Amino acid sequence: MKAKQQSFTIWYVIAAFLALFLVQALVLAPHVENLSYSEFKSLVAKDKVSSLVIGKQVITGTLAANGLEGLLPKEKIDELERYGGGVHRFVTARVDDPGLVGELEAAHVTFTGSVENTWLTALLSWVVPALVFVGLWALVMRRMGNTQSGLLAIGKSKAKVYVEHSTGVTFDDVAGIDEARGELMEIVDFLKQPERYQRLGGRIPKGVLLVGPPGTGKTLLAKAVAGEARVPFFSLSGSDFVEMFVGVGAARIRDMFAQAQDKAPSIIFIDELDAIGKARGVSPVMGGHDEREQTLNQLLAEMDGFDTQKGVILLAATNRPEILDPALLRPGRFDRQVAIDRPDLNGREKILKVHTRTVTLAPGLDLATIAARTIGFVGADLANLVNEAALRAARQDKDAIDMTDFDEAIDRIVAGLERKSRVISPREKEIVAYHEAGHALVAESRPHTDRVAKVSIIPRGVAALGYTQQLPVEDRYLMTRAELADRLDVLLGGRVAEELIFSDVSTGASDDLRRATDIARHMITQYGMSETLGLATFEQPRQALFLPVPSGQPKDYSERTAEAIDAEIQQMLNAAHERVRATLGARRATLEAVAKRLIQQEVVDRAALVQLIAETEAATS
Ligand code: ADP
Ligand code: MG
Ligand code: ZN
């Protein structure tokens, strides 16, 4: 876009120059006939030259109006008469001819010498090239410095400064992610009335990190903050810092923080924080990335340096928190992390409401039905869905968007998302519901494991289709054998539920099984929790960092022991499997109740889960 605009202006300049030369050649410059020196000499001799100017290299002058026949070729005379406009101008190259002056005097020709460097030649010979160079230089600089001009701006931050309402986005435009929205509304409130919060000595958070999958509305939320905070809002994206010169990114950070503090109270927003916040010093081959490291160090230093008393709050967003440098997440930097999940049924309906505000819907169209069909969709997908449906309805010359438009748009978007494995079919939804219900129910029936905080069948990330979130009861540094065994059971709960209900199993449990196997292996080889292998520990061959593991590296134990370990792992998992089958078999009615509730609501929190379990068990016993 930008490059296009620039070449556009260049063409303008070139066209203007061409036009100028054309005008000069056609209108301003009179016709001048080129004569050979001998022709010129014969004309002088015949007294046909009326006046002339002798320059350094050329002689120019005018000829007598008539009587040229025989002295010049016919075509030249014709041209002189046709274009000369009554005056016959000529030019000839000057030849070293010392006798010329005498001949001219003899022929009574008026002649003058001339200094040829007129303003035009001067212009053409050095002003124009200079202009061209300056133009080129400015162009290159502009490309390097992007929006601001020249070298001087290179260390300046490119932060866009938004003032009140200039983004046009308000909190009303953000739906379905109420927790995050509430959190940010609070931040805005901090800035508006800091005294209220500091009254009891509390400290306003320095940094808030928005974490969530792409398209869930992180950038949108930040824009809403900009629209509502009524304070200067500096916004830039992590990718803006990818610079060609070492140190420029750091300078930009410094400049942005300085500006923000100058204009405090204010908000700084760094989108795509992961682009600068990647963990430092782990790149084994390249020896790290200097520029990014410096930028990150500067950011860390600035975050430590500024003081929320002055009313500057740092907002950042990322969809890859796992690659962030741990230093960024230390307390005192991003004090708050706001997780934004894919919206649930209810949330999706609210988001649809927001995006259908400006389109014409057929009367009676039920957004809840659409929400139910779009599990896994994020806000951006839903916005896209409404648009697709509107376009389809318009293509068919309808007066309003109806359900068939939405149906088709959903199918189209789902087809696109399926490749990213983010959308699940009703059948898969059922399997995932039973799987997660299995995890949850086993967790609730084991005394030594964490309580279930939330069960969800909304796809999360690429691998996990649903998840059961457990809250640790207390901090754990030691785990007993009973606790590990219970953890094994919870991991197998999903798989066993599938076995019980569908008499078949899916691939969805692979991660659970891997983790269960890991736990069992550790119990046997590290913690001495196996009866048959006793207290001895068995080291795994250690993997050298970044180097391929040479095959056949010696283990610290014999092949026979290795076999025994494998058998013991198998045995431990089988025992857990038996236990879980017994548990879930006995509570099958409850399992079904939880799964059905999940299919209906997608998310079940702790309170609802506990209540549901109690109710079903009371009814069946
Ligand atoms: P992210 O920054 O998390 O990747 P964006 O904020 O850029 O996602 O969201 C892209 C678009 O999707 C937004 O401009 C908005 O139209 C829509 N959108 C996303 N989340 C929501 C939401 N919670 N409510 C309303 N619209 C949303
Ligand atoms: Mg974004
Ligand atoms: Zn599972």
XYZ file of C-alpha atoms and ligand atoms in Angstrom:
650
model
C 0.000 0.000 0.000
C 2.627 2.444 1.072
C 5.082 1.441 -1.661
C 2.338 1.911 -4.190
C 1.671 5.416 -2.998
C 5.320 6.299 -3.224
C 5.816 5.124 -6.784
C 2.670 6.978 -7.584
C 4.229 10.275 -6.480
C 7.395 9.480 -8.402
C 5.399 9.054 -11.585
C 3.797 12.368 -10.894
C 7.159 14.105 -10.741
C 8.411 12.425 -13.880
C 5.278 13.318 -15.790
C 5.548 16.935 -14.658
C 9.146 17.140 -15.895
C 8.240 15.666 -19.251
C 5.385 18.091 -19.658
C 7.671 20.985 -18.820
C 10.228 19.984 -21.456
C 7.541 19.482 -24.049
C 6.026 22.896 -23.437
C 9.442 24.453 -23.618
C 10.347 22.651 -26.824
C 7.066 23.310 -28.592
C 5.999 26.726 -27.422
C 8.837 28.639 -25.867
C 11.775 27.574 -27.991
C 11.691 28.985 -31.538
C 12.812 26.901 -34.444
C 16.577 26.865 -34.915
C 18.127 25.341 -38.033
C 21.283 23.340 -37.717
C 23.874 24.446 -40.260
C 27.242 23.006 -41.099
C 30.191 25.347 -40.604
C 30.874 25.526 -44.323
C 27.285 26.512 -45.022
C 27.620 29.154 -42.340
C 30.842 30.472 -43.873
C 29.333 30.717 -47.349
C 26.322 32.580 -45.901
C 28.654 35.064 -44.190
C 30.539 35.554 -47.420
C 27.282 36.263 -49.273
C 26.232 38.691 -46.552
C 23.161 36.714 -45.573
C 23.838 36.662 -41.829
C 22.212 39.535 -40.046
C 23.339 39.049 -36.448
C 25.069 36.467 -34.417
C 26.274 35.435 -30.998
C 29.517 33.560 -30.680
C 29.476 31.171 -27.803
C 32.154 28.860 -26.512
C 30.978 25.909 -28.461
C 28.266 27.090 -30.782
C 27.485 30.091 -32.897
C 23.859 31.115 -33.049
C 22.282 33.861 -35.078
C 19.666 34.908 -37.576
C 19.739 34.865 -41.356
C 18.448 37.296 -43.897
C 14.809 36.780 -44.735
C 15.352 35.847 -48.385
C 17.871 35.112 -51.050
C 19.029 31.918 -49.464
C 18.351 29.781 -52.536
C 21.412 28.052 -53.797
C 23.332 28.678 -50.588
C 21.456 26.092 -48.504
C 19.827 22.785 -49.409
C 16.169 23.082 -50.306
C 14.816 21.237 -47.251
C 16.606 23.529 -44.832
C 15.168 26.590 -46.490
C 11.699 25.039 -46.417
C 12.001 24.264 -42.727
C 13.216 27.733 -41.925
C 10.252 29.236 -43.700
C 7.727 26.860 -42.314
C 8.717 26.928 -38.654
C 10.800 30.036 -38.252
C 7.846 32.379 -37.902
C 9.518 34.982 -40.108
C 12.839 34.885 -38.250
C 15.428 32.467 -39.599
C 17.421 31.301 -36.662
C 20.363 28.991 -37.020
C 22.997 27.288 -34.956
C 26.323 25.842 -35.959
C 29.153 24.204 -34.125
C 32.064 26.544 -33.616
C 35.292 25.604 -35.320
C 38.707 26.991 -34.380
C 38.813 29.681 -37.071
C 41.010 32.705 -36.264
C 39.999 34.434 -39.536
C 36.303 34.489 -38.664
C 36.275 37.845 -36.907
C 37.932 39.532 -39.872
C 35.437 38.028 -42.286
C 32.516 39.086 -40.104
C 33.806 42.648 -39.921
C 34.285 42.659 -43.641
C 30.674 41.522 -44.104
C 29.382 44.076 -41.568
C 27.713 41.490 -39.395
C 26.913 42.587 -35.843
C 28.283 39.998 -33.511
C 28.655 39.494 -29.766
C 30.359 36.939 -27.655
C 28.352 35.184 -24.943
C 28.800 33.567 -21.617
C 26.829 30.448 -22.131
C 26.134 29.440 -18.553
C 22.609 30.685 -18.460
C 20.366 29.858 -15.547
C 18.764 27.059 -17.484
C 21.968 25.153 -18.095
C 22.953 25.665 -14.515
C 19.614 24.316 -13.443
C 19.849 21.331 -15.684
C 23.446 20.544 -14.920
C 23.405 20.586 -11.150
C 20.186 21.655 -9.491
C 18.136 18.900 -11.073
C 20.540 16.053 -10.252
C 20.793 17.412 -6.734
C 17.029 17.403 -6.465
C 16.885 13.869 -7.766
C 19.392 12.743 -5.142
C 17.577 14.482 -2.341
C 14.357 12.887 -3.515
C 15.869 9.432 -3.601
C 17.389 9.891 -0.189
C 14.123 11.035 1.302
C 12.430 8.043 -0.232
C 14.897 5.562 1.189
C 14.719 7.213 4.572
C 11.004 7.117 4.513
C 11.019 3.477 3.772
C 13.419 2.803 6.603
C 11.829 5.077 9.103
C 8.401 4.101 7.844
C 5.912 6.738 8.810
C 8.068 9.498 10.154
C 10.565 11.201 7.970
C 14.248 10.772 7.941
C 17.011 9.544 10.145
C 16.101 11.703 13.077
C 12.923 9.812 13.734
C 14.480 6.381 13.798
C 14.636 6.121 17.560
C 11.208 7.612 18.051
C 8.434 5.325 19.044
C 5.876 4.712 16.404
C 3.136 4.364 18.946
C -0.183 5.499 17.714
C -1.694 7.834 20.207
C -5.392 7.538 20.587
C -7.380 10.090 22.381
C -10.759 9.689 23.875
C -13.330 8.004 21.641
C -11.076 8.093 18.642
C -11.145 4.315 18.273
C -14.917 4.340 18.205
C -14.947 1.161 20.268
C -16.640 1.002 23.644
C -17.092 -1.720 26.209
C -20.541 -2.287 24.759
C -18.903 -3.658 21.634
C -17.175 -6.366 23.619
C -19.412 -9.234 24.592
C -19.194 -12.723 25.980
C -15.903 -12.257 27.785
C -17.323 -10.633 30.851
C -14.542 -11.440 33.276
C -11.866 -9.869 31.130
C -14.094 -6.954 30.356
C -14.783 -6.370 34.034
C -11.095 -6.539 34.782
C -10.282 -3.884 32.213
C -13.173 -1.673 33.223
C -11.598 -1.692 36.634
C -8.292 -0.560 35.136
C -10.028 2.337 33.453
C -11.575 3.177 36.766
C -8.153 3.148 38.437
C -7.008 5.818 36.061
C -10.102 7.901 36.443
C -10.128 7.977 40.195
C -6.862 6.664 41.605
C -7.516 8.182 45.049
C -10.449 5.891 45.564
C -8.265 2.824 45.240
C -5.212 4.162 46.989
C -7.239 5.372 49.954
C -6.424 2.283 51.971
C -2.859 2.047 50.781
C -3.485 -0.286 47.888
C -1.212 -0.188 44.886
C -2.590 0.051 41.399
C -1.313 -2.758 39.162
C 1.471 -1.858 36.803
C 0.795 -4.212 34.028
C -2.089 -6.276 32.763
C -1.481 -9.101 30.329
C -4.348 -10.335 28.184
C -3.862 -13.952 27.257
C -6.079 -15.910 24.913
C -6.402 -17.611 21.556
C -6.413 -15.465 18.409
C -9.666 -13.721 17.614
C -11.108 -13.754 21.114
C -11.134 -9.981 21.324
C -7.900 -8.969 23.033
C -7.137 -6.139 20.676
C -10.789 -5.172 20.695
C -10.771 -4.920 24.486
C -7.709 -2.720 24.419
C -9.373 -0.471 21.890
C -12.409 -0.255 24.130
C -10.121 0.833 26.932
C -8.705 3.487 24.640
C -12.206 4.593 23.763
C -13.381 4.872 27.311
C -10.431 5.775 29.449
C -10.346 9.438 28.490
C -6.598 9.403 28.883
C -3.896 9.248 26.206
C -3.543 5.730 24.904
C -0.277 4.675 23.295
C -0.645 1.617 21.190
C 1.843 -0.402 19.240
C 2.386 -3.933 18.161
C 5.299 -6.171 19.051
C 6.037 -6.706 15.416
C 6.741 -2.975 15.018
C 9.898 -3.585 16.959
C 11.412 -5.937 14.482
C 14.027 -3.520 13.226
C 17.085 -3.730 11.124
C 19.357 -1.812 13.435
C 20.372 -3.060 16.825
C 19.192 -0.689 19.501
C 16.385 0.945 17.606
C 13.696 -1.152 19.266
C 15.112 -0.313 22.681
C 15.166 3.370 21.805
C 11.545 3.174 20.732
C 10.525 1.591 24.010
C 12.370 4.256 25.951
C 10.760 7.002 23.936
C 7.284 5.560 24.309
C 7.554 5.255 28.069
C 8.935 8.770 28.293
C 6.022 10.118 26.282
C 3.498 8.159 28.297
C 4.898 9.405 31.576
C 4.897 12.893 30.226
C 1.216 12.673 29.460
C 0.225 10.683 32.552
C -2.318 9.474 33.412
C -2.032 7.331 30.337
C -2.125 3.782 29.050
C 0.457 1.940 27.001
C -0.743 -1.030 24.996
C 1.656 -3.509 23.421
C -0.156 -5.923 21.135
C 1.453 -9.247 20.169
C 3.841 -9.011 23.073
C 5.364 -12.372 22.144
C 7.159 -10.769 19.192
C 9.493 -8.971 21.605
C 8.899 -10.976 24.730
C 10.280 -14.318 23.593
C 12.433 -16.022 26.163
C 16.005 -14.802 25.923
C 19.190 -16.694 25.433
C 17.907 -20.106 24.484
C 18.694 -20.022 20.810
C 21.480 -22.575 20.575
C 22.643 -21.926 17.044
C 22.509 -18.215 16.465
C 23.717 -17.172 19.886
C 20.522 -15.275 20.545
C 18.943 -12.374 18.773
C 20.660 -9.238 19.903
C 18.138 -6.704 18.763
C 15.175 -8.449 20.308
C 17.050 -9.103 23.487
C 17.943 -5.445 23.860
C 14.374 -4.428 23.211
C 13.114 -6.841 25.816
C 15.715 -5.733 28.339
C 14.712 -2.139 27.796
C 11.065 -3.047 28.288
C 11.872 -4.828 31.536
C 13.927 -1.889 32.733
C 11.163 0.581 31.890
C 8.577 -1.557 33.621
C 10.637 -1.562 36.759
C 11.363 2.122 36.418
C 7.940 3.572 36.145
C 5.599 4.049 38.929
C 1.866 3.613 38.837
C 1.532 6.473 41.296
C 2.082 8.626 38.262
C -0.790 6.947 36.522
C 0.766 4.945 33.707
C -0.622 1.459 33.159
C 0.848 -1.042 30.762
C -1.503 -3.321 28.863
C -0.253 -6.136 26.685
C -1.790 -8.973 24.731
C -0.459 -12.279 23.536
C -1.781 -15.557 22.288
C 1.404 -17.423 23.100
C 2.083 -16.864 26.782
C 4.155 -20.031 26.952
C 6.993 -18.536 24.932
C 7.223 -15.328 26.948
C 10.349 -14.662 28.898
C 9.682 -15.608 32.522
C 11.099 -12.264 33.624
C 8.107 -10.540 32.054
C 5.710 -12.512 34.178
C 7.431 -11.862 37.448
C 5.377 -10.074 40.076
C 5.752 -6.321 39.796
C 5.700 -6.461 36.040
C 2.506 -7.894 34.685
C 0.791 -8.090 38.050
C -2.382 -9.252 36.462
C -3.031 -11.792 33.834
C -6.447 -11.844 32.288
C -7.268 -15.083 30.538
C -9.686 -14.849 27.669
C -11.161 -18.182 26.676
C -13.220 -19.104 23.696
C -16.746 -17.962 24.487
C -19.319 -20.443 25.732
C -22.854 -20.833 24.451
C -24.109 -17.812 26.290
C -21.129 -15.714 25.344
C -21.475 -16.583 21.695
C -25.070 -15.490 21.723
C -24.090 -12.148 23.217
C -21.342 -11.655 20.665
C -23.810 -12.456 17.895
C -26.097 -9.824 19.332
C -23.355 -7.246 19.131
C -22.524 -8.054 15.556
C -26.095 -8.269 14.335
C -26.898 -4.800 15.655
C -26.217 -3.248 12.291
C -27.713 -5.891 9.989
C -31.316 -6.675 9.179
C -32.408 -10.004 10.607
C -35.521 -11.880 9.619
C -38.144 -11.562 12.358
C -38.073 -14.404 14.821
C -34.537 -15.451 13.963
C -33.136 -17.130 17.043
C -29.538 -16.237 17.769
C -29.381 -18.874 20.510
C -29.767 -21.600 17.898
C -26.894 -20.182 15.929
C -24.814 -19.951 19.087
C -25.524 -23.607 19.795
C -24.248 -24.602 16.389
C -21.000 -22.686 16.619
C -19.101 -24.341 19.419
C -15.434 -23.470 19.204
C -16.019 -20.212 17.344
C -14.253 -17.158 18.715
C -15.491 -13.587 18.461
C -13.694 -13.004 15.184
C -15.295 -16.122 13.673
C -18.731 -14.945 14.769
C -18.211 -11.483 13.313
C -17.163 -13.186 10.107
C -20.215 -15.443 10.255
C -22.650 -12.561 10.487
C -20.948 -10.858 7.587
C -20.986 -13.964 5.416
C -24.661 -14.488 6.128
C -25.444 -10.877 5.303
C -23.556 -11.108 2.031
C -25.357 -14.281 1.077
C -28.760 -12.804 1.824
C -27.901 -9.725 -0.195
C -26.700 -11.822 -3.118
C -30.108 -13.431 -3.201
C -31.886 -10.089 -3.020
C -33.541 -10.887 0.276
C -34.911 -8.218 2.554
C -33.502 -9.776 5.678
C -31.008 -12.408 6.751
C -32.699 -15.672 7.642
C -31.656 -18.990 9.095
C -30.674 -20.583 5.792
C -28.122 -17.837 5.273
C -26.639 -18.510 8.660
C -26.694 -22.247 8.057
C -24.742 -21.911 4.884
C -22.315 -19.405 6.370
C -21.699 -21.713 9.325
C -20.972 -24.608 6.997
C -18.566 -22.514 5.039
C -16.683 -21.213 8.066
C -16.651 -24.613 9.723
C -15.075 -26.084 6.622
C -12.316 -23.522 6.962
C -11.856 -24.043 10.663
C -11.933 -27.819 10.477
C -8.558 -27.781 8.893
C -7.312 -26.100 12.037
C -9.208 -28.756 14.035
C -11.068 -26.271 16.113
C -14.615 -27.281 15.406
C -16.233 -30.471 16.560
C -19.233 -32.341 15.195
C -22.253 -33.217 17.359
C -20.994 -36.796 17.625
C -17.563 -35.645 18.735
C -19.189 -33.240 21.128
C -20.964 -36.159 22.767
C -17.788 -38.186 23.082
C -15.893 -35.234 24.514
C -18.723 -34.586 26.983
C -18.589 -38.133 28.330
C -14.814 -38.097 28.385
C -14.656 -34.909 30.419
C -17.512 -36.000 32.654
C -15.467 -39.121 33.357
C -12.450 -37.089 34.456
C -14.607 -34.868 36.611
C -16.536 -37.654 38.280
C -13.419 -39.675 39.106
C -11.812 -36.551 40.529
C -14.855 -35.979 42.698
C -14.832 -39.564 43.944
C -11.194 -39.652 45.006
C -10.180 -38.220 48.350
C -6.579 -37.326 47.525
C -6.925 -35.269 44.417
C -7.660 -31.661 43.595
C -11.275 -30.544 43.447
C -12.784 -29.895 40.053
C -13.115 -26.181 39.387
C -14.650 -26.299 35.961
C -15.475 -28.797 33.246
C -15.685 -27.643 29.669
C -16.091 -29.129 26.240
C -15.109 -25.972 24.390
C -12.052 -26.839 22.344
C -8.907 -25.374 23.732
C -5.774 -25.130 21.687
C -5.098 -27.635 18.972
C -4.741 -30.805 20.978
C -7.245 -30.636 23.794
C -10.883 -30.878 22.843
C -12.256 -30.253 26.274
C -10.788 -29.849 29.670
C -11.425 -30.458 33.294
C -9.764 -27.882 35.421
C -8.801 -28.855 38.922
C -7.957 -26.457 41.663
C -5.151 -27.536 43.953
C -6.348 -27.676 47.511
C -3.010 -26.485 48.791
C 0.493 -25.926 47.502
C 2.245 -29.169 46.899
C 5.889 -29.930 47.193
C 5.499 -33.546 48.165
C 3.016 -35.991 46.860
C 2.150 -39.204 48.559
C 1.680 -42.460 46.821
C -2.054 -42.293 47.392
C -2.191 -38.885 45.747
C -0.251 -40.058 42.735
C -2.486 -43.078 42.425
C -5.563 -40.866 42.531
C -4.059 -38.646 39.900
C -3.559 -41.678 37.703
C -7.208 -42.555 38.180
C -8.381 -39.081 37.197
C -6.286 -39.217 34.046
C -7.818 -42.544 33.074
C -11.348 -41.350 33.893
C -11.916 -39.912 30.434
C -10.896 -43.026 28.601
C -12.899 -45.330 30.852
C -16.035 -43.216 30.465
C -15.745 -43.617 26.695
C -15.357 -47.386 27.095
C -18.401 -47.645 29.331
C -20.764 -45.529 27.274
C -19.729 -46.160 23.707
C -18.048 -49.565 24.054
C -15.400 -48.028 21.887
C -12.580 -45.589 22.472
C -11.385 -42.506 20.666
C -8.000 -40.961 20.074
C -8.914 -38.148 22.442
C -7.258 -39.797 25.424
C -3.732 -39.957 24.049
C -2.460 -37.049 26.082
C -4.081 -38.423 29.249
C -2.478 -41.786 28.658
C 0.938 -40.294 28.051
C 0.741 -38.351 31.280
C -0.535 -41.377 33.164
C 2.352 -43.428 31.828
C 4.786 -40.717 32.898
C 3.400 -40.691 36.404
C 3.556 -44.466 36.649
C 7.115 -44.518 35.336
C 8.219 -41.876 37.805
C 6.552 -43.698 40.679
C 8.541 -46.779 39.803
C 11.888 -45.437 38.659
C 12.293 -42.325 40.794
C 10.150 -42.525 43.876
C 10.584 -46.170 44.831
C 6.843 -46.732 44.993
C 6.771 -50.111 43.320
C 6.560 -53.284 45.363
C 8.407 -55.496 42.916
C 11.259 -53.145 42.061
C 11.644 -51.771 45.535
C 13.507 -48.681 46.607
C 16.139 -48.534 43.902
C 15.919 -45.634 41.449
C 16.631 -46.031 37.789
C 17.997 -43.070 35.911
C 16.852 -42.479 32.405
C 19.696 -41.793 29.979
C 20.131 -38.064 30.159
C 19.539 -36.129 27.017
C 22.218 -33.644 26.098
C 20.676 -30.263 25.445
C 20.266 -29.509 21.738
C 22.267 -32.503 20.628
C 20.731 -35.514 19.021
C 20.710 -38.447 21.375
C 23.190 -41.041 20.205
C 21.376 -44.312 19.928
C 22.388 -47.114 22.211
C 23.530 -44.809 25.001
C 24.108 -47.012 28.011
C 21.398 -47.086 30.655
C 22.264 -47.370 34.306
C 20.398 -50.628 34.488
C 20.182 -53.952 32.718
C 17.829 -54.977 29.971
C 16.140 -57.276 32.424
C 15.419 -54.411 34.762
C 14.117 -52.392 31.826
C 11.669 -55.152 31.052
C 10.653 -55.342 34.651
C 10.032 -51.597 34.701
C 7.870 -51.815 31.595
C 5.892 -54.666 33.067
C 5.437 -52.786 36.291
C 4.204 -49.663 34.518
C 1.730 -51.823 32.664
C 0.605 -53.429 35.845
C 0.163 -50.118 37.624
C -1.911 -48.680 34.795
C -4.042 -51.802 34.628
C -4.763 -51.610 38.321
C -5.786 -47.967 37.977
C -7.962 -48.889 35.026
C -9.776 -51.504 37.095
C -10.369 -49.067 39.928
C -11.748 -46.404 37.616
C -14.038 -48.860 35.833
C -15.462 -49.850 39.174
C -16.025 -46.239 40.206
C -17.628 -45.079 36.999
C -19.599 -48.303 36.542
C -21.182 -47.750 39.923
C -21.950 -44.100 39.185
C -23.031 -44.463 35.609
C -26.268 -42.526 36.087
C -24.307 -39.601 37.471
C -21.818 -39.823 34.625
C -24.641 -39.564 32.132
C -26.244 -36.672 33.957
C -22.986 -34.697 33.975
C -22.297 -35.462 30.319
C -25.779 -34.411 29.272
C -25.458 -31.181 31.175
C -22.154 -30.575 29.422
C -23.673 -31.178 25.998
C -26.341 -28.667 26.898
C -24.238 -25.965 28.477
C -20.694 -26.707 27.368
C -19.289 -25.441 30.640
C -20.178 -26.601 34.133
C -18.587 -24.892 37.088
C -17.862 -26.363 40.466
C -21.052 -25.325 42.220
C -23.268 -26.664 39.465
C -21.279 -29.876 39.259
C -21.493 -30.590 42.967
C -25.191 -29.884 42.967
C -25.833 -32.032 39.940
C -23.939 -34.972 41.392
C -25.786 -34.687 44.691
C -29.158 -34.459 42.993
C -28.659 -37.434 40.701
C -27.275 -39.626 43.443
C -30.147 -38.725 45.722
C -32.618 -39.581 42.992
C -31.056 -42.934 42.097
C -30.306 -44.289 45.544
P -7.424 -10.849 19.109
O -6.698 -9.561 19.274
O -7.756 -11.511 20.396
O -6.754 -11.797 18.178
P -9.387 -9.138 17.967
O -9.647 -8.267 19.121
O -8.514 -8.604 16.918
O -8.842 -10.535 18.436
O -10.797 -9.562 17.363
C -11.058 -9.479 15.993
C -12.499 -9.085 15.742
O -13.381 -10.093 16.192
C -12.912 -7.858 16.492
O -12.627 -6.715 15.769
C -14.412 -8.041 16.669
O -15.104 -7.646 15.521
C -14.528 -9.533 16.791
N -14.580 -9.943 18.191
C -13.655 -10.697 18.817
N -14.014 -10.909 20.100
C -15.171 -10.260 20.294
C -16.023 -10.089 21.438
N -15.756 -10.649 22.616
N -17.145 -9.349 21.287
C -17.429 -8.786 20.104
N -16.662 -8.899 19.013
C -15.547 -9.637 19.080
Mg -4.961 -8.993 18.363
Zn -8.874 -36.421 28.906
